[in-house]
Amino acid sequence: MILFIDTSLGTCYSAIYKDGKIIGEVNEYLKTKMSDIGTKLIFDLFDDNNLDIKDLDKVIVVTGPGSYTGVRIGVTTAKIIAYSLNIDLIPISKLELMAFNTESNLYKVPVIDARRDNYYSAVYDKDNKLVLKEAHRSIEDLLEFLKDKDYVFIYDDEIKLDKRLKFEIDFEKTIKHFMNYQKIDNIHLLDANYLKKTEAEENRDKL
Amino acid sequence: MKDVYILGIETSCDETSFSIIKNGVTDIATVISTQIKIHEDYGGVVPEIASREHLKNITLVLDQVLREANMKMEDLDAIAVTYAPGLVGSLLIGVQAAKTLSYIYDLPLIAVNHMVGHIYSNQLVKDFEFPALILVVSGGHTQIVLMEDHLKFKLLGETLDDAVGETYDKVARIVGLSYPGGPKLDKLSKYGKDIYEFPIPLDDDSLNFSFSGLKTAVLNFVNKERMRQSKFNVEDLAKSFQETVKEIFRKKLTIALDNYEVKSLIVAGGVAANSGVREVVKEIADKYDISYSFPPMKYCTDNAAMIGAAAYQYYLNNDFSNLELSVKSQEEI
């Protein structure tokens, strides 16, 4: 039995996968309520389907990039579950998740608004091969890379860019794909993938 | 009654702490992972960095407390967590961990106010004698609270501007001591003489405090001395400042004890470690012939032991929270 958790942006995505299929799923826009009820929605999946969380074999968690607080909610939950039950923990990228779930013959460019015209972004080709690694970058730098390419932006929370597709998750396809990804060796070392230092650290580094 | 073991979790600021407390009074194991060295670089706690550090530490500290207690999660009876007041992003890590543990092990979840926790750190030393007068002193709080029984609090007065701990840190910065300067200022005062005069703000018959005027007075004094290029003695300034703070507490505690008949005087909060506060509380308690108690030094800083101690009272009352528990940056006790 596998639990999938993504609380990195405004929508709480979670699903339980068992015997080759999805037993229960959450796909609910919570925005700021994520910290209050996100966990409850995830745990309700077990109760509503008469499943015991202790039967989990694996947790797949989106570790970012995204809202710092949102990411930490999912990662804390996943870390505590995997530690408590001593099971496999697989960290995955939100940007890769967005690209993987989007069919297109163009270059796929998952983007997350990081404010002040910056985006967490990466570029994948139509076969989901990474062609520009994920980073926090300005829209100018991103468009510079994309010039002369046919591309489409993929977004989850609202963005101020055209030529775009909304991320729609297919839980079964997602879990079947990512369940074979590399698990983390030491659960204690799982951290969020912020893609950006804190402002305090950046200001200090400038000195 | 069978023994009750509560797992306490505290992440409200820059300490990640887990503790296992038996029957609300016995500290089985407490682990505190402090980030103080990390924040020193920035002259104060950086909230986003604090949140990031909590996430890195969370399972490590949990694992360590279980090892030190030689217990398993299955041996516990409840999970208690600080949900307010504090840094929202930091509080969230503890609350999220608590909710998850509560669900996995089907244990009741107990939400504890951080300041109630500070008060209950005294319970780890000796039982409360009610009614008690509580002096709450920390970086964010300065309050006089009447405690008539377990968890029954009545706010009698509080600071109208800066908290006493905040004032210590600000004055420390004015005289050039690095963060966290409050404890350093306290130490320096031991080597000084009380020769500089500072005003007592809000010297009235209320139980409220004001400290910003005192801070400004120190600032003006230092600026004036520096302009005159005269070298004032930092130890003497520390001593004079400390004596002024003691006089403020002496006056306010006297008013409180003249108006409320209590059996004990209890100090809670990080500034309970301050030697001046300890001296004046001892002096006043002796004068009114009531008992007094300070938390031991190891429970003066933020810790989860006090959360587990306070939680026991909620446990006895079957006062439990649920998976929708929210964190709050502010919340009165």
Coordinates of C-alpha atoms in Angstrom, one line a residue:
Chain A
M1 CA 0.0 0.0 0.0
I2 CA 1.4 3.4 -1.0
L3 CA 0.5 6.9 0.1
F4 CA 1.1 9.9 -2.2
I5 CA 1.2 13.4 -0.7
D6 CA 1.5 16.8 -2.4
T7 CA 0.7 19.9 -0.3
S8 CA 3.3 22.1 -2.0
L9 CA 0.8 24.6 -3.5
G10 CA -2.8 25.6 -2.9
T11 CA -4.3 22.2 -3.7
C12 CA -4.1 19.2 -1.4
Y13 CA -3.3 16.2 -3.6
S14 CA -3.2 12.8 -1.9
A15 CA -4.1 9.2 -2.8
I16 CA -3.8 5.7 -1.5
Y17 CA -2.7 3.0 -4.0
K18 CA -3.2 -0.6 -3.3
D19 CA -3.2 -3.8 -5.4
G20 CA -2.6 -1.9 -8.6
K21 CA -5.3 0.7 -8.2
I22 CA -6.3 3.9 -6.4
I23 CA -8.4 3.2 -3.4
G24 CA -9.1 6.8 -2.4
E25 CA -8.0 10.3 -3.4
V26 CA -8.1 13.9 -2.4
N27 CA -7.9 16.7 -4.9
E28 CA -9.1 19.8 -3.1
Y29 CA -8.2 23.5 -3.4
L30 CA -7.5 24.6 0.2
K31 CA -5.2 27.5 -0.2
T32 CA -4.5 28.9 3.3
K33 CA -6.5 26.2 5.0
M34 CA -3.8 23.6 4.1
S35 CA -2.1 23.9 7.4
D36 CA -5.4 23.4 9.4
I37 CA -7.1 20.6 7.5
G38 CA -4.7 19.2 4.9
T39 CA -3.5 16.4 7.3
K40 CA -7.1 15.5 8.2
L41 CA -8.1 15.1 4.6
I42 CA -5.2 12.8 4.0
F43 CA -5.8 10.7 7.1
D44 CA -9.6 10.5 6.3
L45 CA -8.6 8.5 3.2
F46 CA -7.6 5.7 5.5
D47 CA -10.7 5.9 7.7
D48 CA -13.2 6.3 4.9
N49 CA -11.8 3.2 3.1
N50 CA -11.3 1.1 6.3
L51 CA -7.6 1.0 5.8
D52 CA -4.9 0.9 8.5
I53 CA -2.1 3.4 8.0
K54 CA 0.2 0.8 9.6
D55 CA -0.2 -1.3 6.5
L56 CA 1.6 1.3 4.4
D57 CA 4.7 0.1 2.5
K58 CA 5.8 3.4 1.0
V59 CA 5.2 7.1 1.0
I60 CA 5.8 9.3 -2.1
V61 CA 6.0 13.0 -1.2
V62 CA 6.4 16.1 -3.2
T63 CA 9.3 18.0 -1.5
G64 CA 9.0 21.2 -3.6
P65 CA 9.5 23.6 -5.0
G66 CA 6.4 25.5 -4.0
S67 CA 5.1 27.4 -1.0
Y68 CA 7.6 27.0 1.7
T69 CA 5.0 26.4 4.3
G70 CA 2.9 24.1 2.1
V71 CA 6.0 22.0 1.2
R72 CA 6.9 21.6 4.9
I73 CA 3.4 20.4 5.8
G74 CA 3.6 17.5 3.4
V75 CA 7.3 16.7 4.1
T76 CA 6.8 16.8 7.9
T77 CA 3.9 14.4 7.6
A78 CA 5.7 12.0 5.2
K79 CA 8.8 12.1 7.4
I80 CA 7.0 11.2 10.6
I81 CA 5.0 8.5 8.8
A82 CA 8.1 6.9 7.3
Y83 CA 10.1 7.2 10.5
S84 CA 7.3 5.8 12.6
L85 CA 6.4 2.8 10.4
N86 CA 10.0 2.3 9.2
I87 CA 8.9 2.3 5.5
D88 CA 10.3 3.6 2.2
L89 CA 10.1 7.3 1.6
I90 CA 10.4 8.6 -2.0
P91 CA 10.9 12.4 -2.5
I92 CA 9.8 13.8 -5.9
S93 CA 9.8 17.2 -7.6
K94 CA 6.7 19.2 -8.1
L95 CA 8.0 20.4 -11.4
E96 CA 8.6 16.9 -12.7
L97 CA 5.2 15.8 -11.4
M98 CA 3.6 18.6 -13.4
A99 CA 5.5 17.8 -16.6
F100 CA 4.9 14.0 -16.2
N101 CA 1.1 14.5 -16.0
T102 CA 0.9 16.7 -19.1
E103 CA 0.7 15.3 -22.6
S104 CA 2.2 17.6 -25.2
N105 CA 4.4 17.5 -28.3
L106 CA 6.0 20.8 -27.3
Y107 CA 8.7 21.5 -24.8
K108 CA 7.0 21.3 -21.4
V109 CA 7.8 24.1 -19.0
P110 CA 6.3 23.6 -15.5
V111 CA 6.4 27.0 -13.7
I112 CA 5.6 28.1 -10.1
D113 CA 5.3 31.8 -9.4
A114 CA 8.1 32.8 -7.0
R115 CA 7.1 36.5 -7.0
R116 CA 8.8 39.6 -8.6
D117 CA 8.7 38.0 -12.0
N118 CA 10.7 35.0 -10.9
Y119 CA 9.6 31.4 -11.4
Y120 CA 10.6 28.0 -10.1
S121 CA 10.9 26.3 -13.4
A122 CA 12.4 23.5 -15.4
V123 CA 12.1 22.4 -19.1
Y124 CA 11.3 18.9 -20.2
D125 CA 10.9 17.5 -23.8
K126 CA 7.8 15.7 -25.0
D127 CA 9.2 12.4 -23.6
N128 CA 9.7 14.0 -20.2
K129 CA 13.5 14.2 -20.5
L130 CA 14.9 17.1 -18.6
V131 CA 16.5 19.7 -20.9
L132 CA 16.8 22.6 -18.4
K133 CA 17.3 21.7 -14.8
E134 CA 15.0 23.1 -12.1
A135 CA 15.9 26.4 -10.6
H136 CA 14.6 29.7 -9.3
R137 CA 15.1 32.0 -12.3
S138 CA 13.8 35.3 -13.7
I139 CA 11.2 35.2 -16.5
E140 CA 13.8 36.9 -18.8
D141 CA 16.3 34.1 -18.3
L142 CA 13.6 31.4 -18.9
L143 CA 12.3 33.1 -22.0
E144 CA 15.8 33.5 -23.3
F145 CA 16.3 29.7 -23.0
L146 CA 12.9 29.1 -24.7
K147 CA 13.4 31.4 -27.7
D148 CA 13.2 29.5 -31.0
K149 CA 11.5 26.6 -29.1
D150 CA 7.9 25.6 -29.2
Y151 CA 6.8 25.3 -25.6
V152 CA 3.9 25.3 -23.3
F153 CA 3.9 26.5 -19.7
I154 CA 2.3 24.1 -17.2
Y155 CA 0.9 25.7 -14.0
D156 CA -1.0 24.6 -10.9
D157 CA -1.6 27.8 -8.8
E158 CA -2.4 30.8 -10.9
I159 CA 0.4 32.4 -13.0
K160 CA 0.6 35.6 -15.1
L161 CA 1.9 33.9 -18.2
D162 CA 0.2 32.9 -21.5
K163 CA 0.6 29.8 -23.6
R164 CA -0.2 27.5 -20.8
L165 CA -1.9 24.3 -19.6
K166 CA -3.3 23.6 -16.2
F167 CA -1.7 20.7 -14.3
E168 CA -4.2 17.9 -13.9
I169 CA -3.1 14.9 -11.9
D170 CA -3.7 11.3 -12.8
F171 CA -3.0 9.6 -9.5
E172 CA -2.8 6.0 -10.8
K173 CA -0.3 6.9 -13.6
T174 CA 1.6 9.1 -11.2
I175 CA 2.1 6.5 -8.4
K176 CA 2.9 3.7 -10.9
H177 CA 5.6 5.9 -12.3
F178 CA 7.2 7.4 -9.2
M179 CA 6.9 4.3 -6.9
N180 CA 10.0 3.0 -8.6
Y181 CA 12.1 6.2 -8.0
Q182 CA 15.0 6.1 -5.6
K183 CA 14.0 6.0 -2.0
I184 CA 15.9 8.2 0.5
D185 CA 18.5 6.2 2.3
N186 CA 18.2 8.0 5.7
I187 CA 14.7 9.3 6.5
H188 CA 16.1 11.8 9.0
L189 CA 17.9 13.6 6.1
L190 CA 14.8 14.2 4.0
D191 CA 14.5 17.9 3.5
A192 CA 12.3 20.2 1.5
N193 CA 13.5 21.2 -2.0
Y194 CA 13.1 25.0 -1.7
L195 CA 15.3 25.8 -4.7
K196 CA 16.1 29.1 -3.0
K197 CA 17.9 30.3 0.1
T198 CA 16.1 32.5 2.5
E199 CA 16.3 36.2 2.0
A200 CA 18.3 36.6 5.2
E201 CA 20.9 34.2 3.9
E202 CA 21.0 35.9 0.5
N203 CA 21.5 39.3 2.1
R204 CA 24.2 37.9 4.3
D205 CA 26.0 36.3 1.3
K206 CA 26.0 39.7 -0.5
L207 CA 28.1 41.3 2.3
Chain B
M1 CA -4.5 5.1 38.6
K2 CA -2.1 3.8 36.0
D3 CA 0.8 6.0 35.1
V4 CA 0.3 8.5 32.3
Y5 CA 3.1 9.1 29.8
I6 CA 2.8 12.2 27.6
L7 CA 5.0 13.1 24.6
G8 CA 5.5 16.8 24.5
I9 CA 6.5 18.7 21.4
E10 CA 7.7 22.3 21.3
T11 CA 8.8 24.2 18.1
S12 CA 7.4 27.6 18.7
C13 CA 10.6 29.6 18.1
D14 CA 14.2 28.4 17.5
E15 CA 14.3 25.2 19.7
T16 CA 13.1 21.8 18.4
S17 CA 12.2 19.9 21.6
F18 CA 10.6 16.6 22.5
S19 CA 10.0 15.3 25.9
I20 CA 8.3 12.4 27.7
I21 CA 6.7 13.3 31.0
K22 CA 5.2 10.9 33.5
N23 CA 2.1 12.0 35.4
G24 CA 2.7 15.6 34.6
V25 CA 5.6 15.9 37.1
T26 CA 8.5 13.5 36.2
D27 CA 10.8 14.2 33.3
I28 CA 11.6 10.8 31.8
A29 CA 13.6 12.3 28.9
T30 CA 13.9 15.7 27.3
V31 CA 15.8 16.6 24.1
I32 CA 16.3 20.2 23.0
S33 CA 18.0 21.0 19.7
T34 CA 18.7 24.7 19.7
Q35 CA 19.4 26.8 16.6
I36 CA 20.8 29.7 18.6
K37 CA 24.2 29.5 16.8
I38 CA 22.6 29.7 13.4
H39 CA 20.5 32.8 14.2
E40 CA 23.4 34.6 16.0
D41 CA 24.7 35.5 12.5
Y42 CA 21.6 37.5 11.9
G43 CA 21.3 39.3 15.2
G44 CA 18.0 37.6 16.0
V45 CA 15.8 34.7 15.0
V46 CA 15.0 34.6 11.3
P47 CA 11.6 32.9 11.0
E48 CA 12.0 31.2 7.7
I49 CA 15.4 29.7 8.7
A50 CA 13.9 28.6 12.0
S51 CA 11.1 26.7 10.1
R52 CA 13.7 25.1 7.8
E53 CA 15.8 23.9 10.8
H54 CA 12.7 22.4 12.6
L55 CA 11.9 20.3 9.5
K56 CA 15.5 19.1 9.3
N57 CA 15.5 18.1 13.0
I58 CA 12.1 16.8 13.6
T59 CA 12.5 13.0 13.4
L60 CA 16.0 13.1 14.8
V61 CA 14.9 14.8 18.0
L62 CA 11.9 12.4 18.2
D63 CA 14.2 9.4 17.7
Q64 CA 16.6 10.7 20.4
V65 CA 13.9 11.2 23.0
L66 CA 12.5 7.7 22.5
R67 CA 16.0 6.3 22.8
E68 CA 16.8 8.3 25.9
A69 CA 13.6 7.2 27.6
N70 CA 14.0 3.7 26.3
M71 CA 10.4 3.8 25.3
K72 CA 8.3 3.1 22.1
M73 CA 5.5 5.3 20.8
E74 CA 3.2 2.5 21.8
D75 CA 4.0 3.1 25.4
L76 CA 2.6 6.6 25.4
D77 CA -0.8 7.9 26.4
A78 CA -1.1 11.2 24.6
I79 CA 0.7 13.6 22.3
A80 CA 0.9 17.3 23.4
V81 CA 2.1 20.2 21.3
T82 CA 2.6 23.9 21.5
Y83 CA 0.1 25.5 19.1
A84 CA 0.4 29.2 20.2
P85 CA 1.9 31.8 20.6
G86 CA 5.0 31.8 18.4
L87 CA 6.3 31.9 14.9
V88 CA 3.6 30.4 12.7
G89 CA 5.9 28.5 10.4
S90 CA 7.8 27.0 13.3
L91 CA 4.7 26.1 15.3
L92 CA 3.4 24.3 12.2
I93 CA 6.2 21.8 12.1
G94 CA 5.5 20.6 15.7
V95 CA 1.7 20.6 15.2
Q96 CA 2.0 18.7 11.9
A97 CA 4.2 16.1 13.6
A98 CA 1.9 15.9 16.5
K99 CA -1.2 15.4 14.4
T100 CA 0.6 12.7 12.4
L101 CA 1.8 10.8 15.5
S102 CA -1.7 11.2 17.1
Y103 CA -3.3 9.6 14.0
I104 CA -0.8 6.8 13.5
Y105 CA -0.8 5.7 17.1
D106 CA -4.5 6.6 17.8
L107 CA -3.5 8.8 20.8
P108 CA -5.3 11.9 22.0
L109 CA -3.9 15.2 20.8
I110 CA -3.5 17.9 23.4
A111 CA -3.0 21.6 22.4
V112 CA -0.9 23.6 24.8
N113 CA -0.3 27.4 24.9
H114 CA 3.4 28.0 25.2
M115 CA 3.1 30.4 28.1
V116 CA 0.9 27.9 30.0
G117 CA 3.8 25.5 29.4
H118 CA 6.3 28.0 30.9
I119 CA 4.1 28.3 34.0
Y120 CA 3.9 24.5 34.3
S121 CA 7.7 24.1 34.1
N122 CA 7.5 24.9 37.8
Q123 CA 5.4 21.8 38.3
L124 CA 8.4 19.7 37.3
V125 CA 10.1 21.0 40.6
K126 CA 7.2 21.1 43.1
D127 CA 3.4 21.0 43.2
F128 CA 1.6 24.3 42.9
E129 CA 0.1 25.9 46.0
F130 CA -3.1 27.7 45.0
P131 CA -4.0 30.4 44.7
A132 CA -0.7 31.4 43.2
L133 CA 0.6 34.7 41.7
I134 CA 2.5 34.1 38.5
L135 CA 5.1 36.5 37.1
V136 CA 5.4 35.7 33.4
V137 CA 8.6 37.1 32.0
S138 CA 10.0 36.3 28.6
G139 CA 11.2 37.8 25.3
G140 CA 7.6 38.4 24.3
H141 CA 5.7 38.6 27.6
T142 CA 5.6 40.5 30.9
Q143 CA 2.5 39.6 32.8
I144 CA 1.1 39.2 36.3
V145 CA -1.4 36.4 36.4
L146 CA -3.5 35.0 39.2
M147 CA -3.8 31.2 39.1
E148 CA -6.7 30.0 41.3
D149 CA -6.4 26.4 40.3
H150 CA -5.0 24.2 37.6
L151 CA -5.4 25.8 34.2
K152 CA -7.5 28.7 35.8
F153 CA -5.8 31.9 34.9
K154 CA -6.8 35.5 35.4
L155 CA -4.6 38.2 33.8
L156 CA -4.1 41.0 36.3
G157 CA -1.7 43.1 34.3
E158 CA 0.8 43.1 31.5
T159 CA 3.3 45.3 29.6
L160 CA 1.8 48.0 27.5
D161 CA 4.8 48.1 25.1
D162 CA 8.0 46.0 25.1
A163 CA 8.4 42.8 27.1
V164 CA 11.1 42.7 29.7
G165 CA 13.3 40.1 27.8
E166 CA 13.0 42.2 24.7
T167 CA 14.1 45.3 26.7
Y168 CA 17.2 43.4 28.0
D169 CA 18.1 42.4 24.5
K170 CA 17.6 45.9 23.1
V171 CA 19.7 47.5 25.9
A172 CA 22.4 44.9 25.4
R173 CA 22.5 45.9 21.7
I174 CA 22.7 49.6 22.7
V175 CA 25.9 48.9 24.7
G176 CA 27.3 46.6 22.0
L177 CA 26.6 43.1 23.3
S178 CA 25.9 40.5 20.6
Y179 CA 22.6 38.6 20.3
P180 CA 21.2 37.2 22.5
G181 CA 22.4 40.0 24.8
G182 CA 20.0 39.8 27.7
P183 CA 21.8 37.0 29.6
K184 CA 25.1 38.7 28.9
L185 CA 23.8 42.0 30.3
D186 CA 22.6 40.1 33.4
K187 CA 26.1 38.6 33.9
L188 CA 27.9 42.0 33.5
S189 CA 25.6 43.6 36.1
K190 CA 27.3 41.4 38.7
Y191 CA 30.5 43.3 38.3
G192 CA 29.0 46.8 38.3
K193 CA 27.8 49.5 40.8
D194 CA 24.3 51.0 40.8
I195 CA 25.4 54.6 40.1
Y196 CA 23.3 55.7 37.1
E197 CA 19.7 56.8 37.6
F198 CA 17.0 55.6 35.2
P199 CA 13.3 56.4 35.4
I200 CA 10.6 53.9 36.5
P201 CA 8.0 54.0 33.7
L202 CA 4.3 53.6 34.6
D203 CA 5.0 54.1 38.3
D204 CA 1.3 53.9 39.2
D205 CA -0.9 51.6 41.2
S206 CA -1.9 49.5 38.2
L207 CA -0.3 46.0 37.6
N208 CA 0.6 47.0 34.0
F209 CA 4.2 47.5 32.9
S210 CA 6.0 49.7 30.5
F211 CA 9.6 49.2 29.4
S212 CA 10.1 51.2 26.2
G213 CA 10.7 54.4 28.2
L214 CA 13.4 52.7 30.2
K215 CA 15.1 51.5 27.0
T216 CA 14.9 55.0 25.5
A217 CA 16.4 56.4 28.7
V218 CA 19.4 54.1 28.5
L219 CA 19.8 54.9 24.8
N220 CA 19.8 58.6 25.5
F221 CA 22.2 58.2 28.3
V222 CA 24.6 56.2 26.1
N223 CA 24.4 58.6 23.2
K224 CA 25.0 61.6 25.5
E225 CA 28.0 59.9 27.1
R226 CA 29.4 58.9 23.7
M227 CA 28.9 62.5 22.4
R228 CA 30.9 63.8 25.3
Q229 CA 33.4 61.1 24.6
S230 CA 33.3 60.2 28.2
K231 CA 33.8 56.5 28.9
F232 CA 30.9 55.2 30.9
N233 CA 31.4 51.8 32.6
V234 CA 29.3 49.1 30.9
E235 CA 29.2 47.0 34.1
D236 CA 27.9 49.9 36.1
L237 CA 25.3 50.6 33.4
A238 CA 24.2 47.0 33.4
K239 CA 23.9 47.0 37.2
S240 CA 22.0 50.3 37.2
F241 CA 19.6 49.0 34.5
Q242 CA 19.1 45.7 36.3
E243 CA 18.4 47.5 39.6
T244 CA 15.8 49.7 37.8
V245 CA 14.1 46.5 36.4
K246 CA 14.2 45.0 39.9
E247 CA 12.6 48.1 41.3
I248 CA 9.8 47.9 38.7
F249 CA 9.1 44.3 39.7
R250 CA 9.4 45.1 43.4
K251 CA 6.7 47.8 43.1
K252 CA 4.3 45.8 40.9
L253 CA 4.6 42.6 42.9
T254 CA 4.0 44.5 46.1
I255 CA 0.8 46.0 44.7
A256 CA -0.4 42.6 43.5
L257 CA 0.3 40.9 46.9
D258 CA -1.4 43.8 48.8
N259 CA -4.5 43.2 46.7
Y260 CA -4.6 39.4 46.3
E261 CA -4.1 36.9 49.0
V262 CA -2.0 34.0 47.5
K263 CA -0.1 31.1 48.9
S264 CA 2.8 31.2 46.4
L265 CA 4.7 33.3 44.0
I266 CA 5.8 31.6 40.8
V267 CA 8.0 32.8 38.0
A268 CA 7.7 31.6 34.4
G269 CA 9.3 32.3 31.1
G270 CA 12.8 32.6 29.7
V271 CA 13.7 35.6 31.8
A272 CA 13.1 33.5 34.9
A273 CA 16.8 32.7 34.4
N274 CA 17.7 36.3 35.1
S275 CA 19.4 36.8 38.5
G276 CA 17.8 40.2 39.2
V277 CA 14.3 38.7 38.7
R278 CA 15.2 35.8 41.0
E279 CA 16.5 38.1 43.7
V280 CA 13.5 40.4 43.8
V281 CA 11.0 37.5 43.8
K282 CA 12.8 35.8 46.7
E283 CA 12.9 39.1 48.6
I284 CA 9.2 39.8 48.0
A285 CA 8.0 36.3 48.8
D286 CA 10.0 36.3 52.0
K287 CA 8.5 39.7 53.0
Y288 CA 5.0 38.3 52.5
D289 CA 5.9 35.0 54.0
I290 CA 4.7 32.9 51.0
S291 CA 6.4 30.2 49.1
Y292 CA 8.1 30.9 45.8
S293 CA 9.3 28.8 42.8
F294 CA 11.4 29.3 39.8
P295 CA 11.8 26.8 37.0
P296 CA 15.2 25.1 37.1
M297 CA 17.6 26.7 34.6
K298 CA 17.3 23.9 32.1
Y299 CA 13.5 24.6 31.8
C300 CA 13.9 28.3 31.5
T301 CA 14.6 28.2 27.8
D302 CA 11.9 26.8 25.5
N303 CA 11.5 23.1 26.1
A304 CA 8.9 20.3 25.6
A305 CA 9.0 19.1 29.2
M306 CA 6.8 22.0 30.3
I307 CA 4.4 21.2 27.4
G308 CA 4.1 17.6 28.7
A309 CA 3.7 18.8 32.2
A310 CA 0.9 21.2 31.3
A311 CA -0.8 18.7 29.0
Y312 CA -1.3 16.3 31.9
Q313 CA -3.9 18.6 33.4
Y314 CA -5.8 18.7 30.1
Y315 CA -5.5 14.9 29.9
L316 CA -7.1 14.6 33.4
N317 CA -10.0 16.8 32.1
N318 CA -10.3 14.8 28.8
D319 CA -9.8 18.1 27.1
F320 CA -8.5 17.0 23.7
S321 CA -7.9 18.6 20.4
N322 CA -8.2 17.1 16.9
L323 CA -6.6 16.9 13.5
E324 CA -8.0 20.3 12.5
L325 CA -5.9 22.1 15.2
S326 CA -4.7 25.5 13.9
V327 CA -1.5 27.3 15.0
K328 CA -1.7 30.9 16.2
S329 CA 1.0 33.6 16.4
Q330 CA -0.8 35.3 19.3
E331 CA -3.0 33.8 22.0
E332 CA -3.6 34.9 25.6
I333 CA -3.5 32.3 28.3

